[in-house]
mmCIF file of C-alpha atoms in Angstrom:
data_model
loop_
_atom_site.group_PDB
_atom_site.id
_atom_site.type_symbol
_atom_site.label_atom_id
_atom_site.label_comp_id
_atom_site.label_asym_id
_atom_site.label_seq_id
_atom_site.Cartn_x
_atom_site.Cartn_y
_atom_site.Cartn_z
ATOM 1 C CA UNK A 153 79.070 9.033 -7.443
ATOM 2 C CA UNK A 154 75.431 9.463 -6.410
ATOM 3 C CA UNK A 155 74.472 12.736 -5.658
ATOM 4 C CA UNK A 156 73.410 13.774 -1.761
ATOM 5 C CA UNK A 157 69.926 14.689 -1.588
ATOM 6 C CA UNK A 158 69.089 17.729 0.153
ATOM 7 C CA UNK A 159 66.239 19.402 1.033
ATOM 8 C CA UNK A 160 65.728 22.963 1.710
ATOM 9 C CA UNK A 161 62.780 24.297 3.655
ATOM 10 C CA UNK A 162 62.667 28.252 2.943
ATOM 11 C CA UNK A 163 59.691 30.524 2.331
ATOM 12 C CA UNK A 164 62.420 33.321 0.670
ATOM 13 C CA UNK A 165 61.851 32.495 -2.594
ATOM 14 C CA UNK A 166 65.043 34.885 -3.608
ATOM 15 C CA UNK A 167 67.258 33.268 -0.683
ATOM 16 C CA UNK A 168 66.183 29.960 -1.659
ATOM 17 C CA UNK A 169 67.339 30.065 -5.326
ATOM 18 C CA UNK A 170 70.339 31.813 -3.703
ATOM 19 C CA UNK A 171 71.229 28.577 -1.758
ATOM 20 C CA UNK A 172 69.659 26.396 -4.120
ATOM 21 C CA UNK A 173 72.152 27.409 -7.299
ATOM 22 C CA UNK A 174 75.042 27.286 -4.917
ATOM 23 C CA UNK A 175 74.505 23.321 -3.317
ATOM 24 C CA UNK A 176 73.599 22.058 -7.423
ATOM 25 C CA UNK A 177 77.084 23.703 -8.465
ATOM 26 C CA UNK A 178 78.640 21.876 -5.218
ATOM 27 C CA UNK A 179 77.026 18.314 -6.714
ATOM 28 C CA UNK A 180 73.901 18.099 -4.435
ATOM 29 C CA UNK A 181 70.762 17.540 -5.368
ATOM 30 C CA UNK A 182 68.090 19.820 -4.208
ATOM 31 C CA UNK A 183 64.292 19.719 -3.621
ATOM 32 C CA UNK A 184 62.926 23.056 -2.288
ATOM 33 C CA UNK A 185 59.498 23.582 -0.563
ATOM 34 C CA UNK A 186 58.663 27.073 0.971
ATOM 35 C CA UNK A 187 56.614 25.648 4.387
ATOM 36 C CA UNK A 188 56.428 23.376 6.722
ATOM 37 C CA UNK A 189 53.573 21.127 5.934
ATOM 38 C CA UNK A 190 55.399 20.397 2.961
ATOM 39 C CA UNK A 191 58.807 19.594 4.324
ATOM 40 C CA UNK A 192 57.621 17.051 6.760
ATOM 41 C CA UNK A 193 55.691 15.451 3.050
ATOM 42 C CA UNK A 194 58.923 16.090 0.931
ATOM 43 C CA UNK A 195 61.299 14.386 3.826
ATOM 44 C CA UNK A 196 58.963 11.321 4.364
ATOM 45 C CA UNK A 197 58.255 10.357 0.495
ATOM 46 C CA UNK A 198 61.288 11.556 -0.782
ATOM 47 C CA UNK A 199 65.099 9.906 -0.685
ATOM 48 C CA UNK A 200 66.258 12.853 1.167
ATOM 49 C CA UNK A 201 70.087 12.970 2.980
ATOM 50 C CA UNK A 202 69.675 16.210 4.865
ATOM 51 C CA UNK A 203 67.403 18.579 5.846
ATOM 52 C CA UNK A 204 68.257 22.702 5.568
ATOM 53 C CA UNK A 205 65.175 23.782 7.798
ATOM 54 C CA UNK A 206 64.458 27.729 8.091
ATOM 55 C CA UNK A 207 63.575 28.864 11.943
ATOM 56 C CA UNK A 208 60.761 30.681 10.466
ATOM 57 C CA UNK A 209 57.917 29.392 8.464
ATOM 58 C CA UNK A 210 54.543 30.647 7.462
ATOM 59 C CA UNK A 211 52.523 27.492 8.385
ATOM 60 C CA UNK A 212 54.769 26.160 11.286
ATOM 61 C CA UNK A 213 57.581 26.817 13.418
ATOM 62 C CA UNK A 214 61.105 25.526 12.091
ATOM 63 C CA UNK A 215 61.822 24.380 15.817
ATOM 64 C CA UNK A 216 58.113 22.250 15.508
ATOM 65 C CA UNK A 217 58.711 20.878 12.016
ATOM 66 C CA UNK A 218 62.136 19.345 13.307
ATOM 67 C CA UNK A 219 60.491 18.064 16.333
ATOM 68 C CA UNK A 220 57.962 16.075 13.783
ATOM 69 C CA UNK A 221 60.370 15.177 12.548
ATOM 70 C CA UNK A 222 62.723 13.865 14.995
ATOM 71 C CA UNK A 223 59.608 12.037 16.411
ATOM 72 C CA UNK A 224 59.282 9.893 13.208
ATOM 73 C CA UNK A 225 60.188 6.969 12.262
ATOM 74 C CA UNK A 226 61.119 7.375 8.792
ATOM 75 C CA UNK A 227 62.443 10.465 9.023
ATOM 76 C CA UNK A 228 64.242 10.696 12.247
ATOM 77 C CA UNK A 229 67.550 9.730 11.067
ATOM 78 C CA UNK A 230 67.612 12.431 8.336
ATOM 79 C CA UNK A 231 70.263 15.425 10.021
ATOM 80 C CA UNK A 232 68.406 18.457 10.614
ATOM 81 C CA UNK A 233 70.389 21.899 10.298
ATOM 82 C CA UNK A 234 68.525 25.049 11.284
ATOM 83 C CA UNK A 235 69.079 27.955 9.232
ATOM 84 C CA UNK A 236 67.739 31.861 10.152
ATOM 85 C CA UNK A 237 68.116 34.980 10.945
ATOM 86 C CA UNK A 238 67.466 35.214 14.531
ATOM 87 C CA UNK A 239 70.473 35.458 16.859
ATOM 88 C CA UNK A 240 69.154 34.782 20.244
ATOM 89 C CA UNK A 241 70.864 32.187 22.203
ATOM 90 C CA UNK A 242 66.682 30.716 22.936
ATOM 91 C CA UNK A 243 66.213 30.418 19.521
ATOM 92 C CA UNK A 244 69.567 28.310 19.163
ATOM 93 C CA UNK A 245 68.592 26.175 22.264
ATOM 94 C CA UNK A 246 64.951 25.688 21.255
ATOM 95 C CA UNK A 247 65.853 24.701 17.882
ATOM 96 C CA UNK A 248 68.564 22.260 19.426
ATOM 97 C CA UNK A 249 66.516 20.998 22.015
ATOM 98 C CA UNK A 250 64.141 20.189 19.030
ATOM 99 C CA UNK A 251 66.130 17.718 17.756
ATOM 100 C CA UNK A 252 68.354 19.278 15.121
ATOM 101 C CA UNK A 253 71.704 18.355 14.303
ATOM 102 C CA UNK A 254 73.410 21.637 13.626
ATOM 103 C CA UNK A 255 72.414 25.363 13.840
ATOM 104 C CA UNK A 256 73.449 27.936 11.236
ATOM 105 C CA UNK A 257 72.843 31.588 11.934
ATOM 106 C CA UNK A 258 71.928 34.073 8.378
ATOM 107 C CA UNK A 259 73.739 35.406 6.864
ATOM 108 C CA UNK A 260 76.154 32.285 6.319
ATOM 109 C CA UNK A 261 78.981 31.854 4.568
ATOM 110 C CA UNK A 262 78.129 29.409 1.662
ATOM 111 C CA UNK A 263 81.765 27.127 2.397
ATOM 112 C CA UNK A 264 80.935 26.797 5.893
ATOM 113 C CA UNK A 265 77.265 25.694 4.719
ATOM 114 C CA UNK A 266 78.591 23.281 2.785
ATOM 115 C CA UNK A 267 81.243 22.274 5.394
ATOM 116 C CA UNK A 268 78.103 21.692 7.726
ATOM 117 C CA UNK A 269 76.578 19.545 4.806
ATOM 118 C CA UNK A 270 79.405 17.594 4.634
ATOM 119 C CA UNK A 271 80.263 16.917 8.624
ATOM 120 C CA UNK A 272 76.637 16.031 8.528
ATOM 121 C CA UNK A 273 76.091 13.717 5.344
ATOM 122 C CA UNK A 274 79.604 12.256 7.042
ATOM 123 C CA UNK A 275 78.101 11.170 10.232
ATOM 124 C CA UNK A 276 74.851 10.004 8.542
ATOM 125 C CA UNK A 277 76.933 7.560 6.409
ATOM 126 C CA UNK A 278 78.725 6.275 9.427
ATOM 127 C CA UNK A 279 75.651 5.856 11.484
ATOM 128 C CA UNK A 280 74.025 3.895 8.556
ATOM 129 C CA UNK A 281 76.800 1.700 8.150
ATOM 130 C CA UNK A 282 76.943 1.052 11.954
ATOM 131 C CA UNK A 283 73.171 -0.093 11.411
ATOM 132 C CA UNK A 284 73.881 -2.076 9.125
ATOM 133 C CA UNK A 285 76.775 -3.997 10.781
ATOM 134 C CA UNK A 286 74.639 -4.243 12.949
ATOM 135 C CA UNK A 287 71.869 -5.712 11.180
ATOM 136 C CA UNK A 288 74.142 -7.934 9.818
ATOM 137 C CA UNK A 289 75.558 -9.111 12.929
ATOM 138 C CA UNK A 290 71.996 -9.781 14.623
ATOM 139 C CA UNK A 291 70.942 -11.644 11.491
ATOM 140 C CA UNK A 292 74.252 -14.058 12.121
ATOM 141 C CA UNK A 293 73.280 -14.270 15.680
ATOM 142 C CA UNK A 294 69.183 -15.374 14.982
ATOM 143 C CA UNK A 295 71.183 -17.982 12.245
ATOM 144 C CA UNK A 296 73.807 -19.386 14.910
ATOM 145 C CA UNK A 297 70.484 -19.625 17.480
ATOM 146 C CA UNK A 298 68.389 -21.361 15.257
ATOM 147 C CA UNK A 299 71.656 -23.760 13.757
ATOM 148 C CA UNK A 300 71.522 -24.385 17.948
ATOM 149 C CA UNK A 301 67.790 -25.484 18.725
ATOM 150 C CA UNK A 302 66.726 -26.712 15.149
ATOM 151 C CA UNK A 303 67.480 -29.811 12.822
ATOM 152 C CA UNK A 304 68.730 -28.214 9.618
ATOM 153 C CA UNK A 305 67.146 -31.382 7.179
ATOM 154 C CA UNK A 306 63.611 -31.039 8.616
ATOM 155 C CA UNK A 307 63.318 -27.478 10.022
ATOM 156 C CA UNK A 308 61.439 -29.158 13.483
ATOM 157 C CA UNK A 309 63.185 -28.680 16.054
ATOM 158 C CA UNK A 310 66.660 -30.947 16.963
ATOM 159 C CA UNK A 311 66.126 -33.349 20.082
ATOM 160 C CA UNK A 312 68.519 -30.873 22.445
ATOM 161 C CA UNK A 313 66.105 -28.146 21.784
ATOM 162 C CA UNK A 314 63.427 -30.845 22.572
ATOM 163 C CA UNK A 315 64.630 -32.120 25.374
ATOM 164 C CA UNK A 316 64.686 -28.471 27.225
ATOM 165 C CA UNK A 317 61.100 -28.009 26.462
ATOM 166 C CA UNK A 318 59.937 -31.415 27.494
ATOM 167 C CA UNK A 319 61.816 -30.564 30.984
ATOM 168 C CA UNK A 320 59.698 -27.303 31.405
ATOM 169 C CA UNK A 321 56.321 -29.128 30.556
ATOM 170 C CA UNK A 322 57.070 -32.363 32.354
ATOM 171 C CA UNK A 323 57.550 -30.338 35.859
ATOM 172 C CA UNK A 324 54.538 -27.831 34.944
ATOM 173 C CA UNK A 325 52.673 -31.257 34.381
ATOM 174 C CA UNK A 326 53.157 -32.933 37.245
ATOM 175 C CA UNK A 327 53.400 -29.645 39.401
ATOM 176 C CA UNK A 328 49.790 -28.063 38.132
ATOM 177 C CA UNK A 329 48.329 -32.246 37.732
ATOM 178 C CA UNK A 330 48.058 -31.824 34.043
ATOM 179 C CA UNK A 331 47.748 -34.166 31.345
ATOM 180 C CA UNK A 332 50.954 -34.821 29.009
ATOM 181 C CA UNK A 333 50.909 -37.081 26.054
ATOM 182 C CA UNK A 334 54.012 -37.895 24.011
ATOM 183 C CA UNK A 335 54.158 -39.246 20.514
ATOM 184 C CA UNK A 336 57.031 -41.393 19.095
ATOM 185 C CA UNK A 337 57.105 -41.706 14.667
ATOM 186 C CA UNK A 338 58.923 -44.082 12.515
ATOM 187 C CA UNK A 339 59.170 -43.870 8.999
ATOM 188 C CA UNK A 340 58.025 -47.531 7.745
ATOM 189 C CA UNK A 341 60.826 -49.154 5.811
ATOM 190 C CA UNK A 342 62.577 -46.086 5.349
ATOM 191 C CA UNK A 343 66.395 -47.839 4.713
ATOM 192 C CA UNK A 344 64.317 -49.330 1.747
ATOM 193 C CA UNK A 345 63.494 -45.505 0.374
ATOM 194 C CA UNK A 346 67.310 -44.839 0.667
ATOM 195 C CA UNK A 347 68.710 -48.391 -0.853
ATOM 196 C CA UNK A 348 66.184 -47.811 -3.562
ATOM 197 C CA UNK A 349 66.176 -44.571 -4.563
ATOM 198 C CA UNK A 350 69.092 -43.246 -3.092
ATOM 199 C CA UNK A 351 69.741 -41.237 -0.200
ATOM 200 C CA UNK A 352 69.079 -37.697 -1.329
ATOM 201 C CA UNK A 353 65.727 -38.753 -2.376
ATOM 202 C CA UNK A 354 65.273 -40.215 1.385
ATOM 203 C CA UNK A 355 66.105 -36.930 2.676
ATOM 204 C CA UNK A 356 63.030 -35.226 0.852
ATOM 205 C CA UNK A 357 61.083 -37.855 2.156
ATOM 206 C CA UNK A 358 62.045 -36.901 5.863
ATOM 207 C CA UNK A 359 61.471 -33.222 4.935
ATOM 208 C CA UNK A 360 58.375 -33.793 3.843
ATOM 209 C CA UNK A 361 56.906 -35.872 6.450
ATOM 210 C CA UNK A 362 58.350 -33.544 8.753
ATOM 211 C CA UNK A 363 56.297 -30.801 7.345
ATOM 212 C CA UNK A 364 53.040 -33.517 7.508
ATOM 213 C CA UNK A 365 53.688 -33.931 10.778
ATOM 214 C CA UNK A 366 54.026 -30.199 12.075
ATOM 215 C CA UNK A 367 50.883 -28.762 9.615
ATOM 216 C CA UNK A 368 48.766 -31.666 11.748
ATOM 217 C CA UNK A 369 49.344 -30.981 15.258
ATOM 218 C CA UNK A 370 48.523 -28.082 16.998
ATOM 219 C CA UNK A 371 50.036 -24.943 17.749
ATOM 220 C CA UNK A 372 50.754 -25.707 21.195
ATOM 221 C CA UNK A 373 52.453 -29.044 20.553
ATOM 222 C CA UNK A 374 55.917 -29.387 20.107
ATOM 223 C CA UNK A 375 57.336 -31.199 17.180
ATOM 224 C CA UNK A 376 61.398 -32.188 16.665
ATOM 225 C CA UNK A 377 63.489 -34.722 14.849
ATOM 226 C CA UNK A 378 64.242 -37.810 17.445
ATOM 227 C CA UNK A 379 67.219 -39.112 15.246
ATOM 228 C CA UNK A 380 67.435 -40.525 11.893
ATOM 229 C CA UNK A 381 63.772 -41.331 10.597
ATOM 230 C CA UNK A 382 62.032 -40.921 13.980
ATOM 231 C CA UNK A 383 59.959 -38.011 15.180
ATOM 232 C CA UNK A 384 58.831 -37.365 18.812
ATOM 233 C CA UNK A 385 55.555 -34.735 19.251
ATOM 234 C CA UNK A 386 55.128 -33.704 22.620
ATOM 235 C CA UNK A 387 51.429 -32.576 23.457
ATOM 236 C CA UNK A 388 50.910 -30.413 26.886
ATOM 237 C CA UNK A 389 47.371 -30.719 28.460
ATOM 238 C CA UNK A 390 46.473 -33.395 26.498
ATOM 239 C CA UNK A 391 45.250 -36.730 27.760
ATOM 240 C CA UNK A 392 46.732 -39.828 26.420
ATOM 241 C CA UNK A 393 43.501 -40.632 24.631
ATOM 242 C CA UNK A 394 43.695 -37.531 23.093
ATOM 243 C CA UNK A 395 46.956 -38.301 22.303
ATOM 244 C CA UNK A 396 46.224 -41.487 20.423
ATOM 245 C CA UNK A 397 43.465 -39.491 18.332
ATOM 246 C CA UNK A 398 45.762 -36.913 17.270
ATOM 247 C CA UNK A 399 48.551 -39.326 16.622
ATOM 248 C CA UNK A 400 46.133 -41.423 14.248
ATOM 249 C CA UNK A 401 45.312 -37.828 12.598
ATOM 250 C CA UNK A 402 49.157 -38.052 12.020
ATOM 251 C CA UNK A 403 49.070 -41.589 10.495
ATOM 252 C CA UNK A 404 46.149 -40.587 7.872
ATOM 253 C CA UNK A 405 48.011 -37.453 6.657
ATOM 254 C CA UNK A 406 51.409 -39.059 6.202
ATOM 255 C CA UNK A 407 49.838 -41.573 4.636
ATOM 256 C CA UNK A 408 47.990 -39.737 2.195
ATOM 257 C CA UNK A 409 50.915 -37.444 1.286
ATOM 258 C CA UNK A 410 51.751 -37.050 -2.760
ATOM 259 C CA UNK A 411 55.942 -37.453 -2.149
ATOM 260 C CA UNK A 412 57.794 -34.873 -4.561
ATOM 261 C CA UNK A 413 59.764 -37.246 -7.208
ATOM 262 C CA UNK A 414 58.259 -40.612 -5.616
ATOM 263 C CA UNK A 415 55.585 -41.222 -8.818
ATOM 264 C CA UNK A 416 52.794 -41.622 -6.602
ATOM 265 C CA UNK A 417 54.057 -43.742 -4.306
ATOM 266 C CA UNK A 418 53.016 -43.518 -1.024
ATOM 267 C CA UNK A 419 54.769 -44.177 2.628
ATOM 268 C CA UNK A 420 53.646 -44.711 6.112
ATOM 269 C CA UNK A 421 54.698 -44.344 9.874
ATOM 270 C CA UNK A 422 54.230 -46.858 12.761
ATOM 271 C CA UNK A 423 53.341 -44.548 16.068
ATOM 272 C CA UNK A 424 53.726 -45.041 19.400
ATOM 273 C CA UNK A 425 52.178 -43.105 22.464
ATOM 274 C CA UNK A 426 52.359 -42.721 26.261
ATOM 275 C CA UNK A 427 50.887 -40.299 28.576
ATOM 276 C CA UNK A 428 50.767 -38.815 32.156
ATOM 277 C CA UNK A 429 49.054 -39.124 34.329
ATOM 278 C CA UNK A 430 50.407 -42.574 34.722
ATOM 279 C CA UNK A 431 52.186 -43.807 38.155
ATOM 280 C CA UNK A 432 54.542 -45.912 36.492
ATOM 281 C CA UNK A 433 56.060 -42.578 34.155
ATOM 282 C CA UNK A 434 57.108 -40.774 37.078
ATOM 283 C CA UNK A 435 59.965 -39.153 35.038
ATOM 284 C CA UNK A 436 60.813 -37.842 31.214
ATOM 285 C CA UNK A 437 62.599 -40.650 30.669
ATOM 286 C CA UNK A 438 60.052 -43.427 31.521
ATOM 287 C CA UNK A 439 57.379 -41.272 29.591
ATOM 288 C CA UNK A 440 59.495 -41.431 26.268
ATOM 289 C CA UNK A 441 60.680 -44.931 27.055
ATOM 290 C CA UNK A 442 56.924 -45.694 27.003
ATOM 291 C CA UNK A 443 55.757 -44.181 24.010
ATOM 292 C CA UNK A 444 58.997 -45.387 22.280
ATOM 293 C CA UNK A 445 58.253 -49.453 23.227
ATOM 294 C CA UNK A 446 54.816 -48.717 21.802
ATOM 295 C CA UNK A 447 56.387 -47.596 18.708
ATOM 296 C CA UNK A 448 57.903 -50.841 18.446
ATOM 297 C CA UNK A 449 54.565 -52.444 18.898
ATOM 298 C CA UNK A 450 53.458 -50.615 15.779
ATOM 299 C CA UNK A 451 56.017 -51.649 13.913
ATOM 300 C CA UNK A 452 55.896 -55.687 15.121
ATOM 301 C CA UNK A 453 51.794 -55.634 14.724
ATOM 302 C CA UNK A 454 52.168 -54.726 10.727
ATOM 303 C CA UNK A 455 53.287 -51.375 10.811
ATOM 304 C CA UNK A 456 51.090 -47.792 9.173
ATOM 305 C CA UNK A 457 49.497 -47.993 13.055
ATOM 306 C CA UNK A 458 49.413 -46.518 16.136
ATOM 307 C CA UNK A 459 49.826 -48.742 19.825
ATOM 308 C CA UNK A 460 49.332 -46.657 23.386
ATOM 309 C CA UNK A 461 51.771 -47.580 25.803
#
């Protein structure tokens, strides 16, 4: 078993080998320092389990080391017990109100000191395995959110997820009189990637010109998977001219892409795109119906192009 790490902060040299000899035959191990300067060093660069911290010091008060302590980050977790000589209930309270964990009056007896050790190291290991439960269970949570808003193939975001945010930035559109452009993709002849080479190579494919698609738009713009090979990019502020520039920016790059495991081959999307203001869109679904029929142009003028609704 791994020994507990202790460290004890006393300027008594003789008391402090005193202590010291007793915790190493009891299994700790013990790193000593004689002030308070070096305490607050030895506690934050050393693996340290708990903290025996004398009342009085000759650089610092015990009560204002534990306070530093307590105040830190990476050391405020550590159990603090206050050891000295001093019986006076203020010292007890100052000391407490401080931050430490426990309070041990000199002289001690050395089975309740390591009693105290022990209730201490105890509650230390139960708090850090409650953290990391914890931990644990707010990882699982962040994975069951993002399993909920994002495609798991692509990594863009799934069209429920998409559908929320085009709401929001529809009504701020036409609310504020912004411009809104929307972006439909289809992969060109993409049954022919899976008949021909199969339909795990297909999915690296969609990965890929996934991750063409989101390193080309902007930050603002919203990217997702529409359904099987078809992308939708939704662009807020941005004119529908603006649109079709961006969206042929789109074209180039997935066209120029270097496929992993496709020997050079090289595949293209037909685009389509609509944008508000437009009197005819006067809803999310007219807008996407748009710029999906203009997809469809792409596609019947030759494909590896991009039509405006």
């Amino acid at each position: 078993m791994t020994k507990a790490n202790v460290l004890l902060v006393e300027d008594n040299r003789g008391q402090s080998a005193i202590i010291r000899d007793y915790l190493e035959k009891n299994g700790y191990a013990v790193v000593t320092v004689e002030d308070g300067t070096s305490a607050f060093k030895a506690a934050k660069t050393k693996n340290i389990d708990v903290i025996l911290l004398d009342r009085v010091l000759p650089d610092i008060d015990g009560a204002e080391v534990c306070r530093w302590l307590k105040l830190d980050q990476t050391t405020r977790d550590i159990p603090v017990i206050m050891l000295t000589a001093k019986g006076e209930l203020n010292d007890k309270v100052s000391g407490l109100e401080a931050g430490a964990d426990d309070y041990l009056p000199k002289p001690f007896d050395e089975s309740e000191l390591n009693a105290r050790i022990s209730v201490r190291l105890r509650s230390k290991s139960q708090q850090d395995e409650l953290k990391k439960k914890n931990r644990q269970l707010e990882d699982m949570l962040t994975r069951v959110e993002s399993l909920a808003i994002m495609d798991p193939l692509t990594g863009l975001y799934n069209r429920r997820r998409f559908e929320t945010i085009f709401g929001n930035e529809f009504k701020r559109a036409q609310r504020y009189h912004l411009p809104l452009s929307c972006m439909m993709i289809d992969i060109d002849h993409f049954k022919k990637i899976n008949d021909t080479h199969g339909h795990q190579q297909g999915d690296v494919v969609l990965r890929e010109i996934a991750q063409v698609i989101q390193a080309t738009i902007r930050e603002v713009d919203t990217a997702a998977r529409w359904g099987g090979e078809e992308f939708v990019v939704l662009s807020p502020n941005t004119p529908k001219a603006n649109g079709l520039l961006a969206a042929e920016r789109v074209r180039k790059a997935v066209a120029n892409r270097e496929y992993s495991g496709m020997a050079g081959m090289r595949f293209t999307v037909s685009i389509g795109v609509a944008g508000i203001p437009d009197e005819p869109l006067n809803s999310q679904d007219k807008l996407i119906h748009a710029a999906d029929l203009a997809m469809y142009a792409a596609k019947k003028n030759g494909r590896n192009r991009v039509e405006s609704a």
